[in-house]
Short mmCIF file of C-alpha atoms and ligand atoms in Angstrom, two decimals:
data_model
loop_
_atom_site.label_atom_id
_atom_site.label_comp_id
_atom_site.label_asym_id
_atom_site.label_seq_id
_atom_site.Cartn_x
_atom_site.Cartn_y
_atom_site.Cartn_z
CA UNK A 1 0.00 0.00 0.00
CA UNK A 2 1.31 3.22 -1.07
CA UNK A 3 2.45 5.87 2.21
CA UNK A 4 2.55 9.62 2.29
CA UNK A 5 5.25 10.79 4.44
CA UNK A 6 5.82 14.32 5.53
CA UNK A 7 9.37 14.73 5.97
CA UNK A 8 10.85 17.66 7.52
CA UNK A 9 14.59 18.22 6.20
CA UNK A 10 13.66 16.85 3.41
CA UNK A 11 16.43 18.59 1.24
CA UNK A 12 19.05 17.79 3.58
CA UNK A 13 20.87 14.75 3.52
CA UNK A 14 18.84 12.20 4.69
CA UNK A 15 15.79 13.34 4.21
CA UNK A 16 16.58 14.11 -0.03
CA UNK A 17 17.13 10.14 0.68
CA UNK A 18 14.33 9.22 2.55
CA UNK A 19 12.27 11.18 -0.25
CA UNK A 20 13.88 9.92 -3.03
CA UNK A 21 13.58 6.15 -2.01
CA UNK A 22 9.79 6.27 -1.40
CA UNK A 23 9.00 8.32 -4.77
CA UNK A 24 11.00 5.59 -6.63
CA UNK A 25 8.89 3.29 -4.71
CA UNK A 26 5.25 4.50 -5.29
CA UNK A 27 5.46 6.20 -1.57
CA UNK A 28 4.72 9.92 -1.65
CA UNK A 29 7.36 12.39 0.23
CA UNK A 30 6.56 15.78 0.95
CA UNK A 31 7.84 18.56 3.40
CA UNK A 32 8.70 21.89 3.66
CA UNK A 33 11.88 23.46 2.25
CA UNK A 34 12.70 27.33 2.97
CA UNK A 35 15.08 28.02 -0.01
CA UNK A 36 12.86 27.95 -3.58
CA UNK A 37 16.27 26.42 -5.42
CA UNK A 38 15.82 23.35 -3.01
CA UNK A 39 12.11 23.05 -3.79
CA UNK A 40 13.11 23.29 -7.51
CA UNK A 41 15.80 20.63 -7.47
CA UNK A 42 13.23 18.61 -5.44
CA UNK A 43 10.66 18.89 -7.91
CA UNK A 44 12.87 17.48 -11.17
CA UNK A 45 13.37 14.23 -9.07
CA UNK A 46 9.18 14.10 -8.65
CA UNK A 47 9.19 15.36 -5.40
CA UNK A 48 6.47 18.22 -4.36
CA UNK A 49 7.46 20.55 -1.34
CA UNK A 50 5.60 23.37 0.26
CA UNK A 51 7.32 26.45 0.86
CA UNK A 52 7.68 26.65 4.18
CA UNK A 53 10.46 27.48 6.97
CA UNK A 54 9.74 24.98 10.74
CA UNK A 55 10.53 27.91 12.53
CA UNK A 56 8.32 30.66 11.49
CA UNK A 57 5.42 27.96 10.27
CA UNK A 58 2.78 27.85 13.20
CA UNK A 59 1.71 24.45 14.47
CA UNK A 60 -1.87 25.16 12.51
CA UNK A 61 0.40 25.81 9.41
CA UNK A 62 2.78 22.80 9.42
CA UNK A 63 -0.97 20.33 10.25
CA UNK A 64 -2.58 22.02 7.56
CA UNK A 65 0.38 21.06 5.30
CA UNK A 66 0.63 17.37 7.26
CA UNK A 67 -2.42 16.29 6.93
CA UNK A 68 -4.14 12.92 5.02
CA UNK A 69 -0.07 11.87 5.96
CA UNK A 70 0.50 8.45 7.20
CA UNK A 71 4.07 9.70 8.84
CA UNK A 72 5.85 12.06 10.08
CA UNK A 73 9.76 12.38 9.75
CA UNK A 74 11.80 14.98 11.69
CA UNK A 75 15.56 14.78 9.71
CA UNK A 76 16.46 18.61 10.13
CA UNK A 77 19.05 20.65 11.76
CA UNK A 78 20.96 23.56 11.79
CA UNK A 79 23.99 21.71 11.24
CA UNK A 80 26.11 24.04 13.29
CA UNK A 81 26.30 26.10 9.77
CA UNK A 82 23.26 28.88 11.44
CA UNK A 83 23.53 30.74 14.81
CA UNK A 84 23.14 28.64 18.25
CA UNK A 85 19.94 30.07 18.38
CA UNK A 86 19.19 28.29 15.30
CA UNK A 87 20.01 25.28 17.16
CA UNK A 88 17.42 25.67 19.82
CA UNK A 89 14.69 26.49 17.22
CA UNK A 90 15.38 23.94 14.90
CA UNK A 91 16.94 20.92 16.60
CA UNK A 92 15.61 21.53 20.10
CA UNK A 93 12.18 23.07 19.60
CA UNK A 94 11.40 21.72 16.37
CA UNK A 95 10.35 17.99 17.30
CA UNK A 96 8.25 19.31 19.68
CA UNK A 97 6.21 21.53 17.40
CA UNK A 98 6.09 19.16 14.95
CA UNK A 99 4.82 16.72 17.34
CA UNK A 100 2.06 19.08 18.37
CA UNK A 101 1.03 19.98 14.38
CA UNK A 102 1.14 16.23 14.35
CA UNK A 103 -1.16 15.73 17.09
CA UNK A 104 -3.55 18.20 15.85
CA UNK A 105 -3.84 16.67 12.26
CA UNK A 106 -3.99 13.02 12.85
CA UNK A 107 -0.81 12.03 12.42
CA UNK A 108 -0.26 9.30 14.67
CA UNK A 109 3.32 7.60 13.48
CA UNK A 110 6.40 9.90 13.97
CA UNK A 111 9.50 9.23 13.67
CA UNK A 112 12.80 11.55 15.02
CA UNK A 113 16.63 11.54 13.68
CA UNK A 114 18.48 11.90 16.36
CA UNK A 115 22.15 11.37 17.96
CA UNK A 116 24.36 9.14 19.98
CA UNK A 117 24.29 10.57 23.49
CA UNK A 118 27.95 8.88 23.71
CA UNK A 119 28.56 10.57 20.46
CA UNK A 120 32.27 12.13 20.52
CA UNK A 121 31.82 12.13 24.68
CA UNK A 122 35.32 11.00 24.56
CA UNK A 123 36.85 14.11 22.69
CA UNK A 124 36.46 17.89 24.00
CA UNK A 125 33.62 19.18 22.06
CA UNK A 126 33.04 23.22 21.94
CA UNK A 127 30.41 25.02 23.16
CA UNK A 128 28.07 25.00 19.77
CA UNK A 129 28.26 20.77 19.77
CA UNK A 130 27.64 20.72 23.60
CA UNK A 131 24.86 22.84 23.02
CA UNK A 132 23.58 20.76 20.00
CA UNK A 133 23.84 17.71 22.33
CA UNK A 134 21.81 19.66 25.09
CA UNK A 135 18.99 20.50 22.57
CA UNK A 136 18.67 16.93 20.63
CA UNK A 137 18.26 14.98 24.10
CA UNK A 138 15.50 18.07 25.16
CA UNK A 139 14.00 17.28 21.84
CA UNK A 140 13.80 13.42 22.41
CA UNK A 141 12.33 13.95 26.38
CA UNK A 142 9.76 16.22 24.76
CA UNK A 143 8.87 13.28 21.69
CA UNK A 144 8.47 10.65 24.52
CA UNK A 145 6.03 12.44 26.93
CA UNK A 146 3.63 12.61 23.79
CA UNK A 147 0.73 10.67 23.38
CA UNK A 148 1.86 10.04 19.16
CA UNK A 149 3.43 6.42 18.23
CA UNK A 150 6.99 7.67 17.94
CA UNK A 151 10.28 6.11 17.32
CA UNK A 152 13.59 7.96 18.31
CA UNK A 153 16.55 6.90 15.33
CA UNK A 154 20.07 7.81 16.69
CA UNK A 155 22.23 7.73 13.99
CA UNK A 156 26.18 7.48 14.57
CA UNK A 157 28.58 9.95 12.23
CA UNK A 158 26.62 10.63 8.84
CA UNK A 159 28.76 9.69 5.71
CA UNK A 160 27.80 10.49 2.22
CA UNK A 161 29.53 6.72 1.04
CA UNK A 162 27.29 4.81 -0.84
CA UNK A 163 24.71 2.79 1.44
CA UNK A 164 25.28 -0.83 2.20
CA UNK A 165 22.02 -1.99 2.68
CA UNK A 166 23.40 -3.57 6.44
CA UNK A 167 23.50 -2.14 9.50
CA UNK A 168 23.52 -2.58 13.40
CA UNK A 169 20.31 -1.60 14.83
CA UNK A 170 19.49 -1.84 18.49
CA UNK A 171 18.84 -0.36 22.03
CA UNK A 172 22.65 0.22 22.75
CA UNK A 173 25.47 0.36 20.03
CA UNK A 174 28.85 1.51 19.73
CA UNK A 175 29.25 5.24 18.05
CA UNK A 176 30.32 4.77 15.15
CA UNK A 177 29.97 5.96 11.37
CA UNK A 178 26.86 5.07 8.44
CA UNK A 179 25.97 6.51 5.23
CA UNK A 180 23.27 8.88 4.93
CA UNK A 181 22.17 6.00 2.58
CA UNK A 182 21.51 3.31 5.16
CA UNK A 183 20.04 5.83 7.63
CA UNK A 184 17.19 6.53 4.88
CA UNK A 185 16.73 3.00 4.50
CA UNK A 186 16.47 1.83 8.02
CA UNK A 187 13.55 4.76 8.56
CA UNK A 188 12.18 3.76 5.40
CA UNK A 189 11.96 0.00 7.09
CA UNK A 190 10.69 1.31 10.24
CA UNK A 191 7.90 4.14 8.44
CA UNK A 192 6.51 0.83 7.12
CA UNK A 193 6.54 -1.21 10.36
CA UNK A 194 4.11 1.36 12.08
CA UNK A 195 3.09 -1.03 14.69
CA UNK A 196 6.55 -0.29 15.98
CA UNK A 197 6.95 2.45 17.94
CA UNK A 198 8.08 3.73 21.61
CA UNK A 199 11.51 2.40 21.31
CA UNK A 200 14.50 4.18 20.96
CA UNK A 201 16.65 2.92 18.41
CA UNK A 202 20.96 3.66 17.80
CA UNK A 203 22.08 2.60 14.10
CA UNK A 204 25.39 1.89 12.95
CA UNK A 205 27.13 0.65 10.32
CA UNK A 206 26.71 -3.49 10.76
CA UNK A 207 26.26 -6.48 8.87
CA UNK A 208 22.35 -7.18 9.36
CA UNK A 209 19.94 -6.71 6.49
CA UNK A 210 17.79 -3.64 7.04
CA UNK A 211 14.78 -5.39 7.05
CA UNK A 212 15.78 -8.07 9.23
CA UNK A 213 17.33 -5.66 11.42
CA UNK A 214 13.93 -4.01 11.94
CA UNK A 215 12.23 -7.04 12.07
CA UNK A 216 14.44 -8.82 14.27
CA UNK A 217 13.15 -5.56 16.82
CA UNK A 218 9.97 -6.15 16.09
CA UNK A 219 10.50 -9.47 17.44
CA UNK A 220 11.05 -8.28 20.80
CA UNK A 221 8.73 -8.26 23.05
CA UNK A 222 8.84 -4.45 24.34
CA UNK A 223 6.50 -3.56 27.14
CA UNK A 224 3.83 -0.72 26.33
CA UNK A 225 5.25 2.43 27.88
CA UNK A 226 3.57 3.59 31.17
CA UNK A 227 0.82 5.92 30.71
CA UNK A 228 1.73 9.91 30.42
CA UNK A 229 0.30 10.56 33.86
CA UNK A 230 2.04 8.05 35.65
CA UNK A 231 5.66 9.54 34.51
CA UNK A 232 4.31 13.26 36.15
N1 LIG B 1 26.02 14.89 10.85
C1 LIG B 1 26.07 13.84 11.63
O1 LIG B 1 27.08 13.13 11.73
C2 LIG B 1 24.85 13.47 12.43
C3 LIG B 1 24.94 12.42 13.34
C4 LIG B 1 23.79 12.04 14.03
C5 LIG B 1 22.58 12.68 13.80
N2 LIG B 1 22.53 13.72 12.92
C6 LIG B 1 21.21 14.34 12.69
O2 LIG B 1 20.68 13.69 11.54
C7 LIG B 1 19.73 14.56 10.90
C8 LIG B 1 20.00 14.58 9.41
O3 LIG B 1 21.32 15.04 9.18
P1 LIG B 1 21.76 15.52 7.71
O4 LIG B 1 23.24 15.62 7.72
O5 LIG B 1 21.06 14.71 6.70
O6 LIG B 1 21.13 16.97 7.71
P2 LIG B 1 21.42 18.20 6.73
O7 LIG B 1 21.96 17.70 5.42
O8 LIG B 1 22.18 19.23 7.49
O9 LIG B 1 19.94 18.69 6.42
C9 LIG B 1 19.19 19.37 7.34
C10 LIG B 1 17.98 19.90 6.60
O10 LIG B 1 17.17 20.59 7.53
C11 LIG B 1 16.65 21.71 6.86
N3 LIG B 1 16.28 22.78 7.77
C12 LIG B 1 17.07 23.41 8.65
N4 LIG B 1 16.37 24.36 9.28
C13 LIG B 1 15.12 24.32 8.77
C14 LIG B 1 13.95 25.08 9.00
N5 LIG B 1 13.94 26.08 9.88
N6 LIG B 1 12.82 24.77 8.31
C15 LIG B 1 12.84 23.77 7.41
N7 LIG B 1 13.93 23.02 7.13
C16 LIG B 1 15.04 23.31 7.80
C17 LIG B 1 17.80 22.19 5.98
O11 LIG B 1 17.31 23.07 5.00
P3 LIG B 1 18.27 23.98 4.10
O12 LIG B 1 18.61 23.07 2.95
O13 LIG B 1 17.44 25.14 3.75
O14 LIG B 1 19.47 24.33 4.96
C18 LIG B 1 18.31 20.87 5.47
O15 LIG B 1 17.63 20.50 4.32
C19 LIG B 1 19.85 15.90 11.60
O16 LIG B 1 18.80 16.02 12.53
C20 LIG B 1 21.18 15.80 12.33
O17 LIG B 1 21.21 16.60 13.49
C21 LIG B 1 23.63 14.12 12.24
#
């Protein structure tokens, strides 16, 4: 059955993947890209965007543009290329109003790129990564206290090599490296496993089939999280 995913960062890195892999595969992508050439080179790979910028977008706005979606991907970041305050908008605060637009619309199924807490702990990071850190884990404490079927990816180092189609996908992994390739892959995997959700996943570069990876998680037997009241 063909899925409609609304992917923000969808002209980044992984999400260009993400959307690219479910066009090619009768999925629809769309999201919201705030530079018009983006939308444009979007557009010659059969990809429709709306123009549209997380930050200034109201909730109402980014449900309006969400909705009749089967999924929700949240793939952007300021990338340490914007001001820190970019940071907090984008990677701290933007899951969270996502999540709400989300929540107003229907959208039950949402899935968050996110990062290794252990990622580079063992080097001295400056202040703008430290701060990155602060805001992804915010981000991820926010996604968890909602009442939406989510699923928390932590990716290890992003590469741009070509993806394997193999990784290492569980609760706890070593911080590593994996292509931008695989990530988009593994979410693809999970965006159609939506009876998966509440877990928080780490992905690295491993030697599992994607979608035995996934499906050796759905395997588990993972206990339905406590109810939002109980955790106040
Ligand atoms: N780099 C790593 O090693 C690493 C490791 C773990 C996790 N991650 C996380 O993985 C995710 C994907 O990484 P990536 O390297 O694929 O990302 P990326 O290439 O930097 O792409 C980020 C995308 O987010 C978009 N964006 C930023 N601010 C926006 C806003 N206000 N409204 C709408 N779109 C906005 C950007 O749009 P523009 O094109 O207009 O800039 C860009 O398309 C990110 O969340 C990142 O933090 C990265």
């Amino acid at each position: 059955m063909e899925m409609k995913v609304f992917v923000v960062g969808i002209g980044g890195g992984v999400g260009r993947r993400v959307a690219k892999k479910l066009t090619e595969s009768g999925d629809e992508a769309t999201g919201p890209v705030r530079r018009p050439q983006v939308g444009n080179e979007l557009a010659t790979e059969g990809i429709s965007t709306v123009p549209g910028n997380i930050v200034t977008m109201s909730v109402g706005d980014l449900a309006g543009a969400m909705r009749g979606s089967d999924a929700v991907v949240f793939t952007a970041g300021a990338g340490g290329k914007d001001r820190p305050d970019a940071t907090v908008q984008i990677d701290g605060d933007g899951p969270s109003k996502l999540a709400a637009a989300a929540e107003l619309a229907g959208v039950r199924h949402f899935i968050l790129v996110s990062v290794f807490p252990e990622a580079w702990r063992e080097r001295r990071m400056d202040d703008d990564f430290e701060l990155y850190m602060a805001e992804k884990k915010k981000a991820e404490t926010k996604l968890v206290l909602t009442d939406l079927d989510w699923v928390i990816v932590r990716p290890s180092a992003l590469t741009d090599r070509p993806g394997a189609g193999r990784v290492d996908l569980g609760l706890t992994k070593i911080h590593d490296e994996i292509s931008r390739d695989d990530v988009a892959d593994t979410i693809i995997e999970l965006l159609r496993n939506p009876d998966l959700h509440h877990v928080i996943l780490e992905v690295t570069a491993g030697a599992q089939a994607i979608v035995e990876a996934v499906a050796a998680i759905k395997g588990w037997r993972i206990p339905n999280a406590p109810a939002r009241e109980a955790l106040a």
